[in-house]
């Protein structure tokens, strides 16, 4: 026993050495989450609930530090709709854009604010309550400066180096650092521009000034809205025209809450919008010596900032062989724009509100994340299950993972990524711990009502439009219902979820808007009341895709234009509904039943016990509904009949004075004597 | 033309036509093909008639050719018709005597002439008058030239409408070409109704657009423009309201259409629709639509009815029924009734929610009627209708839908929520909870039963029971806590709807797995009230346990009972017994007896302790079945349930599942309802024979369950019986069905008396393959009940390519496209409010610079 014990102790001490660094901090975890923002904490919740070995690393002293500073004008534009008229907690999440997912209903955001557009300061407060009450493990003040991937016997491991150069080894790295590096555009004179991150938020500072804002997103309009009451005019410049969220259904586009300036622009009140590619502009100011006014006067005005002149570079650049100074002469200024150039008047301030980009700089080449093709390369490119393309075990969560559904869905926003984080967690649970994706086994006769229940309440599919989908695995009399799978990863469904697809195939349920651009408020916007034209529905509605087998990557790539999924074997659109209640018998339920019947090649109708009785006696087996209900003694009986107090009479042998089990010759005699006319079968030879 | 003497005939002609129309069933004009010879004019007669001012349509026969004889045959037919309009039709034979100029000019060879008012009125080329339709239509058209107007544009029509307003209604006919049957129908009608209505005939022109039809449309149409009346919907508009005739244009349909336009818009009645006489001539084929009115909303109802009547003009007549009249018996939940005399005189009652549904019903039925005529594509059309207007094909969904106006009064049920759950459940010994989805038809059906049961419990005094419901579409957190969470509720997530659970404080939930109907569930709850097992400590207690007359509320047969006999309460079998008793709670009453009392009972039954005595409800006279203690509860439950199985079970809707669950062939006897004592005895004898079959058959009967259906108590058995043979055999009838090995159904020879011995022989013959099958069980595949509506196919037709996979090479192109777009973006100018127009020029300019 002795030597064994020694060995054991030795083992413990060795493992301690490997686990703990000099300053008493552990330096190896199965899961490291970078960033204690909403995505990081959301992942922390799932890891903690699954009792995984994890740590959340946060460089600030508290969670959600981004929200301490942004949005600069301190109003969240994510809606906090508390009163929905429904007690359905899942349904209510459709209209709660701030809460994180947890099993504690007390941890909803509404606890902190009842305002529809809540003040930004409540958000970090909410996050810290969320972290504390769920006991999520966060290390604050750890600023990871470098991330490297190393190949080890156990697979790729990630080594994180913090500001004190201490190292941490992680088997799985979950990057939830968000976007916080201000996005800039290079052009001549860009140094003369102020940034959204540092501008004054006091409207008085803009009194009587002319302001040009670069950008037409929410931060640009938020800024404009704040200063338009003081500034003499506000112009906004960006490559593309304004995109209104209520027209595009994309919450990242301009929200109505910020769009006062559109009013003043279109009601002819000095403000205005213009389009130009920002790379092609130049911002110039007059050379110092260029003023023809006497020195003295100039000194008086010394405090006043120089006026800024935006010009197009094609009028300036070629001048002196590609000059790239922003100092120009007055002569040059007036010469190089066409006569009625929109932005010919000089500006007191030019403010850059171009959003933020992912911080790529901490990733060593061994753990390099590629720039996304969309979103101007501001985001890292990830797989359909949010893993880095060339960095296995490194996942990107939260806003930074928005390249998957940029301008399509809500994956860049709390109310969207809370669900994709859960999806990543489920992927990890299967990959690392062999726990198949959460699923519900249903009797096939219950499938229809389960689908209806889901589409009428589910928030994940509702928020993550065309990104997450429920997958129904058809298995004859049973089916397996897998929730909220990232549908772009369908070709890898089995390896990601641990569920197999049977020969009967699968149904994928997603929510989608109409593919045709319609006038959002026009008279034709919601014309589809007839279920047979449901496929033309323009508002959000459930769509079911039936496949025999999982789509291949090739099929995925060649899917019909604007479709989220390849052409299925059969498709069903549940007609759009003004109340988003897909519960009507004729318009929603029966067409869905027909579709499911077609997919399963079976009669899925429900029957009363009496009909089941008949079909059970006339057929080898009755329809599915009877098999799964009536034959299990759970038939459905007609109602509204007053209870008949029938004492089973006549033949029931239980009757008190009932027949004894033996033959009763007296009866037979009676029968014979009475000479009753009987059918041949009853002509007993007595 | 008003001075034309023939117009005088009009009044009488209306009557004539009506009479004629009565005789003619379908829209074809009555004409005699075996027409009498064409009238032959002599010169004298011709001149005589001409000078008398008679209208004549004459062809001067110069020479004979096949074409001409064909024409003359047609002319002869038209003579019959035109005679009624005062036109004398005939020919003059120029070879016999020449009538000046007509018989001399060769050019007249291809012309027939209309004479009127003593002179030649018009010559019609034989190209335009070639058959009876064209002759009649062209001649009448010529005669009515002054009266039947022509309009080309909307403005022309408007002018007509203005002048007619308050005077006359307009009848506007559109024919794609003249000389057709349709044209003739309009002209004949115009002749008859010409003084009553202003007729307009068009053959095209921009005015068609105003009328809402395509100029290329080939089908003739007729509109009725209500200009005479001042009242009507939207008379504020410059146009008169118009009604389009929906039926194909024939003289009959046009006639009845015009008749219908004269019918009162809304008539009011004080009788029940069923006693309102069916529509009378000339509306005998027109549907009647009844809407209901109450005194307090009479004006409103009248307005609605009028609005509806306007939409139904030409389709149906509308009657407003005064509900307050005692003669009106229609239940309140119906708001509309209709009668389709062409189908039947029966009045159908419906509940509709908007006016469109009425139109749907009528057009639906119209289509149906047409289908009946056409035959052929019937099925297709029916399905189409179903797709669009829909009845529910799901049995339960349909009955819930039809009852959707019934308000569910949930007063007697406590609604559970995730908030009040624990408090409410703690209040009662037994809480019966129904989990339902409010849009699920099966759930709603069971909820209705559940309410009924709750009402009964509220009325009676059964302490310690409460009935609750959970709407899982609302309290999703209560019904399905996410798997993996430690659920705060004492049950598994509900994944099947409806589900009934029995909850007792501090106990795991018991799943109710019986029939979801009033009687079964009520009985289950009643039996559940008693502890399971009840500990019985004296002989009196045991006796009363076995004989206790149950609560009067208890429905159905006496309950099954079971006693567990153990030496000591700590005997290891007691735990197993407890487990079994717990799962039998609600279906079997269980009692526990220990100690000397148990020993005494065991001695009486000659069994060893521990033992279980089963007292099936049906077997009191035979004494209990004794079972030895099993080692597991499942095993014990299996032997209990087989001990409870009746040796000759009656198949009812309730009992069939348990009989089928043993998976044996059914030796099934159908008996009829006993009408008298004798019948009762017959049936009892039959059952005796069946019992004997079981005894006689011995091992051979192992493969079968002998059972019977009483068609009086279980009328559902009638259709089963019918389906076995395809016809109804005389009763009693004995069958062998559901054999594990075959789908064949055998009938015991109906002429042979049912006696145990011969039945056993018959069974043997079946086994030997010596009996012919009488029928077959239906297949066990149940294909989809309804036609699948293929959205992909629709998309492919309506938006070709939109749902197709992309071609692999297309991708590159796309990228190129992107490149191009990018290039363009770079070149885009600053476009602002005041500045957008110059951008294209500037862009062109920049191209050269770059």
GROMACS .gro file of C-alpha atoms in nm, chain A residues 45-46 49 85-91 103 237 239 265 273-277 280-281 312 314-315 318 338 340-344 373 422 426 438-443 446 449-450 452-453 456-457 516 530-536 554-563 565-573 582-586 589-590 593-595 597-598 601-625 627 630-654 656 659-664 666-668 670-671 674 676-686, chain B residues 386-397 399 401 404 418-419 437-440 442 445-446 448-449 452 456 472-477 480 482-483 485 494-497 511-520 552-553 555-558 617-618 620-621 646 650-654 656-658 660 666 668 671 674 677-678 680-689 691-692 708-710 713-714 716-717 719-720 723-724 730-732 737-743 750-755 776-780 782-789 791-792 794-796 798-799 802-808 810-811 814 825-826 828-835 838 842 846 849:
model
  322
   45UNK     CA    1  -2.464   3.003  -1.790
   46UNK     CA    2  -2.488   2.700  -2.019
   49UNK     CA    3  -2.556   2.444  -1.585
   85UNK     CA    4  -5.093   4.002  -2.285
   86UNK     CA    5  -4.945   3.656  -2.266
   87UNK     CA    6  -4.808   3.459  -1.976
   88UNK     CA    7  -4.616   3.232  -2.209
   89UNK     CA    8  -4.255   3.285  -2.110
   90UNK     CA    9  -4.120   3.152  -2.436
   91UNK     CA   10  -4.353   3.369  -2.637
  103UNK     CA   11  -3.413   2.887  -1.606
  237UNK     CA   12  -2.289   6.100  -4.572
  239UNK     CA   13  -2.210   5.508  -4.950
  265UNK     CA   14  -3.484   6.629  -4.406
  273UNK     CA   15  -2.861   6.299  -4.643
  274UNK     CA   16  -2.613   6.233  -4.922
  275UNK     CA   17  -2.442   5.929  -5.067
  276UNK     CA   18  -2.079   5.883  -5.157
  277UNK     CA   19  -1.816   5.619  -5.114
  280UNK     CA   20  -1.338   5.873  -5.244
  281UNK     CA   21  -1.375   6.177  -5.028
  312UNK     CA   22  -1.438   6.429  -5.383
  314UNK     CA   23  -1.110   6.289  -5.802
  315UNK     CA   24  -1.120   6.666  -5.815
  318UNK     CA   25  -0.453   6.436  -5.951
  338UNK     CA   26  -1.912   7.095  -5.968
  340UNK     CA   27  -2.405   7.281  -5.727
  341UNK     CA   28  -2.216   7.020  -5.524
  342UNK     CA   29  -2.431   6.916  -5.230
  343UNK     CA   30  -2.167   6.941  -4.962
  344UNK     CA   31  -2.009   7.263  -5.088
  373UNK     CA   32  -1.636   3.861  -4.681
  422UNK     CA   33  -2.708   2.786  -2.689
  426UNK     CA   34  -2.515   2.197  -2.767
  438UNK     CA   35  -3.152   1.798  -2.670
  439UNK     CA   36  -3.451   1.644  -2.836
  440UNK     CA   37  -3.807   1.538  -2.764
  441UNK     CA   38  -3.936   1.198  -2.865
  442UNK     CA   39  -4.292   1.227  -2.980
  443UNK     CA   40  -4.559   0.994  -3.100
  446UNK     CA   41  -4.867   1.424  -3.163
  449UNK     CA   42  -4.982   1.974  -3.226
  450UNK     CA   43  -4.621   1.990  -3.118
  452UNK     CA   44  -4.814   2.414  -3.381
  453UNK     CA   45  -4.715   2.466  -3.021
  456UNK     CA   46  -4.693   2.966  -3.191
  457UNK     CA   47  -4.457   3.036  -2.907
  516UNK     CA   48  -4.042   3.944  -5.273
  530UNK     CA   49  -5.596   3.211  -4.849
  531UNK     CA   50  -5.371   2.930  -4.739
  532UNK     CA   51  -5.315   2.815  -5.096
  533UNK     CA   52  -5.121   3.132  -5.167
  534UNK     CA   53  -4.927   3.106  -4.842
  535UNK     CA   54  -4.601   3.083  -5.029
  536UNK     CA   55  -4.649   3.445  -5.127
  554UNK     CA   56  -2.309   2.117  -5.260
  555UNK     CA   57  -2.688   2.134  -5.248
  556UNK     CA   58  -2.662   2.390  -4.975
  557UNK     CA   59  -2.437   2.608  -5.188
  558UNK     CA   60  -2.657   2.580  -5.495
  559UNK     CA   61  -2.982   2.646  -5.314
  560UNK     CA   62  -3.238   2.860  -5.496
  561UNK     CA   63  -3.160   3.229  -5.494
  562UNK     CA   64  -3.252   3.398  -5.167
  563UNK     CA   65  -3.346   3.071  -5.007
  565UNK     CA   66  -3.229   2.594  -4.766
  566UNK     CA   67  -3.200   2.385  -5.082
  567UNK     CA   68  -3.505   2.284  -5.280
  568UNK     CA   69  -3.678   2.023  -5.065
  569UNK     CA   70  -3.884   1.726  -5.168
  570UNK     CA   71  -4.191   1.909  -5.047
  571UNK     CA   72  -4.245   2.244  -4.889
  572UNK     CA   73  -4.522   2.393  -4.683
  573UNK     CA   74  -4.580   2.756  -4.603
  582UNK     CA   75  -5.105   3.004  -3.646
  583UNK     CA   76  -5.396   2.822  -3.487
  584UNK     CA   77  -5.693   2.843  -3.720
  585UNK     CA   78  -5.846   2.509  -3.815
  586UNK     CA   79  -5.904   2.578  -4.183
  589UNK     CA   80  -5.402   2.340  -3.903
  590UNK     CA   81  -5.564   2.139  -4.180
  593UNK     CA   82  -5.193   1.820  -4.148
  594UNK     CA   83  -5.211   1.753  -4.520
  595UNK     CA   84  -4.846   1.836  -4.554
  597UNK     CA   85  -4.962   1.335  -4.408
  598UNK     CA   86  -4.781   1.372  -4.736
  601UNK     CA   87  -4.755   0.897  -4.624
  602UNK     CA   88  -5.009   0.832  -4.354
  603UNK     CA   89  -5.351   0.940  -4.243
  604UNK     CA   90  -5.294   1.170  -3.947
  605UNK     CA   91  -5.649   1.270  -3.876
  606UNK     CA   92  -5.797   1.236  -3.532
  607UNK     CA   93  -6.098   1.017  -3.473
  608UNK     CA   94  -6.351   0.959  -3.202
  609UNK     CA   95  -6.332   0.629  -3.017
  610UNK     CA   96  -6.632   0.503  -3.205
  611UNK     CA   97  -6.462   0.547  -3.541
  612UNK     CA   98  -6.149   0.388  -3.402
  613UNK     CA   99  -6.360   0.099  -3.282
  614UNK     CA  100  -6.493   0.048  -3.632
  615UNK     CA  101  -6.163   0.081  -3.809
  616UNK     CA  102  -5.997  -0.146  -3.555
  617UNK     CA  103  -6.250  -0.418  -3.628
  618UNK     CA  104  -6.257  -0.377  -4.002
  619UNK     CA  105  -5.884  -0.336  -4.054
  620UNK     CA  106  -5.581  -0.512  -3.929
  621UNK     CA  107  -5.474  -0.184  -3.778
  622UNK     CA  108  -5.666   0.142  -3.743
  623UNK     CA  109  -5.522   0.482  -3.845
  624UNK     CA  110  -5.224   0.613  -3.652
  625UNK     CA  111  -5.429   0.833  -3.423
  627UNK     CA  112  -5.326   0.317  -3.280
  630UNK     CA  113  -5.763   0.440  -2.875
  631UNK     CA  114  -5.577   0.109  -2.885
  632UNK     CA  115  -5.384   0.225  -2.581
  633UNK     CA  116  -5.723   0.262  -2.415
  634UNK     CA  117  -5.714   0.638  -2.454
  635UNK     CA  118  -5.992   0.689  -2.701
  636UNK     CA  119  -6.166   1.021  -2.734
  637UNK     CA  120  -6.535   1.008  -2.664
  638UNK     CA  121  -6.807   1.233  -2.792
  639UNK     CA  122  -6.910   1.502  -2.555
  640UNK     CA  123  -7.205   1.717  -2.476
  641UNK     CA  124  -7.417   1.412  -2.423
  642UNK     CA  125  -7.573   1.425  -2.083
  643UNK     CA  126  -7.442   1.142  -1.876
  644UNK     CA  127  -7.664   0.847  -1.929
  645UNK     CA  128  -7.714   0.660  -1.612
  646UNK     CA  129  -7.718   0.332  -1.786
  647UNK     CA  130  -7.706   0.037  -1.563
  648UNK     CA  131  -7.587  -0.223  -1.800
  649UNK     CA  132  -7.889  -0.440  -1.816
  650UNK     CA  133  -7.996  -0.753  -1.988
  651UNK     CA  134  -7.694  -0.948  -2.078
  652UNK     CA  135  -7.447  -0.825  -1.830
  653UNK     CA  136  -7.362  -1.131  -1.621
  654UNK     CA  137  -7.284  -0.897  -1.335
  656UNK     CA  138  -7.744  -0.923  -0.942
  659UNK     CA  139  -7.751  -1.584  -1.529
  660UNK     CA  140  -7.542  -1.845  -1.371
  661UNK     CA  141  -7.255  -1.977  -1.570
  662UNK     CA  142  -7.421  -2.311  -1.632
  663UNK     CA  143  -7.682  -2.371  -1.898
  664UNK     CA  144  -8.032  -2.296  -1.796
  666UNK     CA  145  -8.565  -2.368  -1.824
  667UNK     CA  146  -8.480  -2.084  -2.056
  668UNK     CA  147  -8.441  -2.309  -2.351
  670UNK     CA  148  -8.937  -2.145  -2.249
  671UNK     CA  149  -8.796  -2.045  -2.579
  674UNK     CA  150  -9.300  -1.980  -2.702
  676UNK     CA  151  -9.058  -1.751  -3.109
  677UNK     CA  152  -8.967  -1.689  -3.467
  678UNK     CA  153  -8.592  -1.685  -3.469
  679UNK     CA  154  -8.328  -1.650  -3.735
  680UNK     CA  155  -8.177  -1.975  -3.854
  681UNK     CA  156  -7.865  -1.930  -3.645
  682UNK     CA  157  -8.072  -1.944  -3.336
  683UNK     CA  158  -8.279  -2.248  -3.421
  684UNK     CA  159  -8.155  -2.456  -3.143
  685UNK     CA  160  -8.232  -2.820  -3.165
  686UNK     CA  161  -8.395  -2.880  -2.835
 1072UNK     CA  162  -6.234   2.199  -5.048
 1073UNK     CA  163  -5.894   2.356  -5.087
 1074UNK     CA  164  -6.040   2.698  -5.107
 1075UNK     CA  165  -6.341   2.704  -4.885
 1076UNK     CA  166  -6.273   2.407  -4.681
 1077UNK     CA  167  -6.458   2.178  -4.467
 1078UNK     CA  168  -6.248   1.993  -4.220
 1079UNK     CA  169  -6.182   1.633  -4.298
 1080UNK     CA  170  -6.057   1.557  -3.951
 1081UNK     CA  171  -6.345   1.409  -3.756
 1082UNK     CA  172  -6.274   1.567  -3.421
 1083UNK     CA  173  -6.153   1.895  -3.563
 1085UNK     CA  174  -6.704   1.865  -3.479
 1087UNK     CA  175  -6.518   2.361  -3.550
 1090UNK     CA  176  -6.710   2.681  -3.224
 1104UNK     CA  177  -4.697   2.821  -1.295
 1105UNK     CA  178  -4.759   3.069  -1.016
 1123UNK     CA  179  -5.374   2.322  -2.599
 1124UNK     CA  180  -5.647   2.564  -2.676
 1125UNK     CA  181  -5.621   2.529  -3.054
 1126UNK     CA  182  -5.606   2.153  -3.050
 1128UNK     CA  183  -5.884   1.681  -2.940
 1131UNK     CA  184  -6.319   1.782  -2.693
 1132UNK     CA  185  -6.167   1.637  -2.380
 1134UNK     CA  186  -6.561   1.969  -2.269
 1135UNK     CA  187  -6.595   1.627  -2.107
 1138UNK     CA  188  -6.895   1.814  -1.754
 1142UNK     CA  189  -7.088   1.683  -1.158
 1158UNK     CA  190  -5.016   2.469  -2.219
 1159UNK     CA  191  -5.024   2.724  -2.495
 1160UNK     CA  192  -4.996   2.980  -2.222
 1161UNK     CA  193  -4.816   2.814  -1.933
 1162UNK     CA  194  -4.546   2.656  -2.138
 1163UNK     CA  195  -4.304   2.668  -1.846
 1166UNK     CA  196  -4.262   2.152  -2.045
 1168UNK     CA  197  -3.665   2.213  -2.030
 1169UNK     CA  198  -3.515   1.871  -2.007
 1171UNK     CA  199  -3.348   2.123  -1.543
 1180UNK     CA  200  -4.604   1.706  -2.109
 1181UNK     CA  201  -4.542   1.608  -2.470
 1182UNK     CA  202  -4.879   1.466  -2.558
 1183UNK     CA  203  -5.202   1.660  -2.563
 1197UNK     CA  204  -5.083   0.938  -1.543
 1198UNK     CA  205  -5.444   0.870  -1.637
 1199UNK     CA  206  -5.431   0.626  -1.922
 1200UNK     CA  207  -5.794   0.543  -1.973
 1201UNK     CA  208  -6.064   0.646  -2.211
 1202UNK     CA  209  -6.095   1.022  -2.245
 1203UNK     CA  210  -6.467   1.045  -2.197
 1204UNK     CA  211  -6.704   1.158  -1.932
 1205UNK     CA  212  -6.802   0.823  -1.791
 1206UNK     CA  213  -6.463   0.658  -1.785
 1238UNK     CA  214  -7.450   0.657  -0.629
 1239UNK     CA  215  -7.256   0.880  -0.861
 1241UNK     CA  216  -7.119   0.507  -1.327
 1242UNK     CA  217  -7.081   0.183  -1.511
 1243UNK     CA  218  -7.045  -0.171  -1.383
 1244UNK     CA  219  -6.930  -0.255  -1.035
 1303UNK     CA  220  -6.664  -0.739  -1.146
 1304UNK     CA  221  -6.814  -1.001  -1.374
 1306UNK     CA  222  -6.889  -1.274  -0.830
 1307UNK     CA  223  -7.060  -1.609  -0.843
 1332UNK     CA  224  -6.369  -1.177  -1.906
 1336UNK     CA  225  -6.860  -0.811  -2.478
 1337UNK     CA  226  -6.694  -0.585  -2.731
 1338UNK     CA  227  -6.785  -0.226  -2.676
 1339UNK     CA  228  -6.613   0.090  -2.783
 1340UNK     CA  229  -6.458   0.092  -2.436
 1342UNK     CA  230  -6.222  -0.346  -2.755
 1343UNK     CA  231  -5.869  -0.213  -2.696
 1344UNK     CA  232  -5.805  -0.450  -2.406
 1346UNK     CA  233  -5.727  -0.657  -2.908
 1352UNK     CA  234  -6.157  -1.284  -3.270
 1354UNK     CA  235  -6.699  -1.261  -3.289
 1357UNK     CA  236  -7.639  -1.014  -3.169
 1360UNK     CA  237  -8.366  -0.776  -2.770
 1363UNK     CA  238  -8.825  -1.119  -2.314
 1364UNK     CA  239  -8.796  -1.387  -2.578
 1366UNK     CA  240  -8.339  -1.163  -2.438
 1367UNK     CA  241  -8.353  -1.536  -2.381
 1368UNK     CA  242  -8.236  -1.608  -2.731
 1369UNK     CA  243  -7.937  -1.394  -2.682
 1370UNK     CA  244  -7.861  -1.551  -2.348
 1371UNK     CA  245  -7.872  -1.891  -2.505
 1372UNK     CA  246  -7.640  -1.782  -2.778
 1373UNK     CA  247  -7.390  -1.660  -2.523
 1374UNK     CA  248  -7.419  -1.991  -2.346
 1375UNK     CA  249  -7.326  -2.166  -2.667
 1377UNK     CA  250  -6.911  -2.021  -2.358
 1378UNK     CA  251  -6.939  -2.382  -2.446
 1394UNK     CA  252  -6.964  -1.065  -2.892
 1395UNK     CA  253  -7.110  -0.736  -2.990
 1396UNK     CA  254  -7.454  -0.623  -2.885
 1399UNK     CA  255  -7.566  -0.111  -2.705
 1400UNK     CA  256  -7.288  -0.071  -2.956
 1402UNK     CA  257  -7.103   0.126  -3.411
 1403UNK     CA  258  -7.086  -0.249  -3.463
 1405UNK     CA  259  -7.111  -0.073  -3.988
 1406UNK     CA  260  -6.846  -0.327  -3.889
 1409UNK     CA  261  -6.826  -0.404  -4.400
 1410UNK     CA  262  -6.737  -0.768  -4.336
 1416UNK     CA  263  -7.933  -1.173  -4.064
 1417UNK     CA  264  -7.865  -1.176  -3.692
 1418UNK     CA  265  -7.712  -1.341  -3.505
 1423UNK     CA  266  -6.159  -1.235  -3.789
 1424UNK     CA  267  -5.827  -1.077  -3.696
 1425UNK     CA  268  -5.643  -1.409  -3.709
 1426UNK     CA  269  -5.276  -1.334  -3.659
 1427UNK     CA  270  -5.192  -1.526  -3.974
 1428UNK     CA  271  -5.444  -1.397  -4.226
 1429UNK     CA  272  -5.652  -1.096  -4.319
 1436UNK     CA  273  -7.586  -1.840  -4.155
 1437UNK     CA  274  -7.813  -2.135  -4.216
 1438UNK     CA  275  -7.649  -2.349  -3.954
 1439UNK     CA  276  -7.767  -2.313  -3.594
 1440UNK     CA  277  -7.501  -2.173  -3.369
 1441UNK     CA  278  -7.409  -2.463  -3.147
 1462UNK     CA  279  -6.114  -0.946  -4.600
 1463UNK     CA  280  -5.987  -0.709  -4.340
 1464UNK     CA  281  -5.893  -0.372  -4.481
 1465UNK     CA  282  -5.527  -0.301  -4.536
 1466UNK     CA  283  -5.342  -0.161  -4.242
 1468UNK     CA  284  -5.375   0.441  -4.409
 1469UNK     CA  285  -5.264   0.670  -4.687
 1470UNK     CA  286  -5.292   1.047  -4.656
 1471UNK     CA  287  -5.652   1.150  -4.613
 1472UNK     CA  288  -5.641   1.459  -4.825
 1473UNK     CA  289  -5.487   1.571  -5.146
 1474UNK     CA  290  -5.148   1.727  -5.099
 1475UNK     CA  291  -5.125   2.085  -5.214
 1477UNK     CA  292  -4.648   2.450  -5.320
 1478UNK     CA  293  -4.333   2.365  -5.513
 1480UNK     CA  294  -4.733   2.606  -5.781
 1481UNK     CA  295  -4.412   2.805  -5.748
 1482UNK     CA  296  -4.265   2.634  -6.051
 1484UNK     CA  297  -4.625   3.075  -6.129
 1485UNK     CA  298  -4.267   3.185  -6.084
 1488UNK     CA  299  -3.764   3.072  -5.835
 1489UNK     CA  300  -3.758   2.744  -5.645
 1490UNK     CA  301  -3.495   2.568  -5.853
 1491UNK     CA  302  -3.147   2.488  -5.736
 1492UNK     CA  303  -2.888   2.710  -5.902
 1493UNK     CA  304  -2.660   2.578  -6.171
 1494UNK     CA  305  -2.307   2.519  -6.050
 1496UNK     CA  306  -2.378   3.028  -6.222
 1497UNK     CA  307  -2.172   3.099  -5.918
 1500UNK     CA  308  -2.246   3.585  -5.974
 1511UNK     CA  309  -2.011   5.161  -5.634
 1512UNK     CA  310  -1.667   5.308  -5.652
 1514UNK     CA  311  -2.085   5.649  -5.774
 1515UNK     CA  312  -2.112   6.019  -5.731
 1516UNK     CA  313  -2.221   6.207  -5.428
 1517UNK     CA  314  -2.591   6.217  -5.470
 1518UNK     CA  315  -2.777   6.441  -5.242
 1519UNK     CA  316  -3.102   6.617  -5.228
 1520UNK     CA  317  -3.027   6.879  -5.484
 1521UNK     CA  318  -2.790   6.685  -5.690
 1524UNK     CA  319  -2.594   6.482  -6.271
 1528UNK     CA  320  -2.040   6.232  -6.387
 1532UNK     CA  321  -1.507   5.924  -6.413
 1535UNK     CA  322  -1.040   5.916  -6.555
   0.00000   0.00000   0.00000
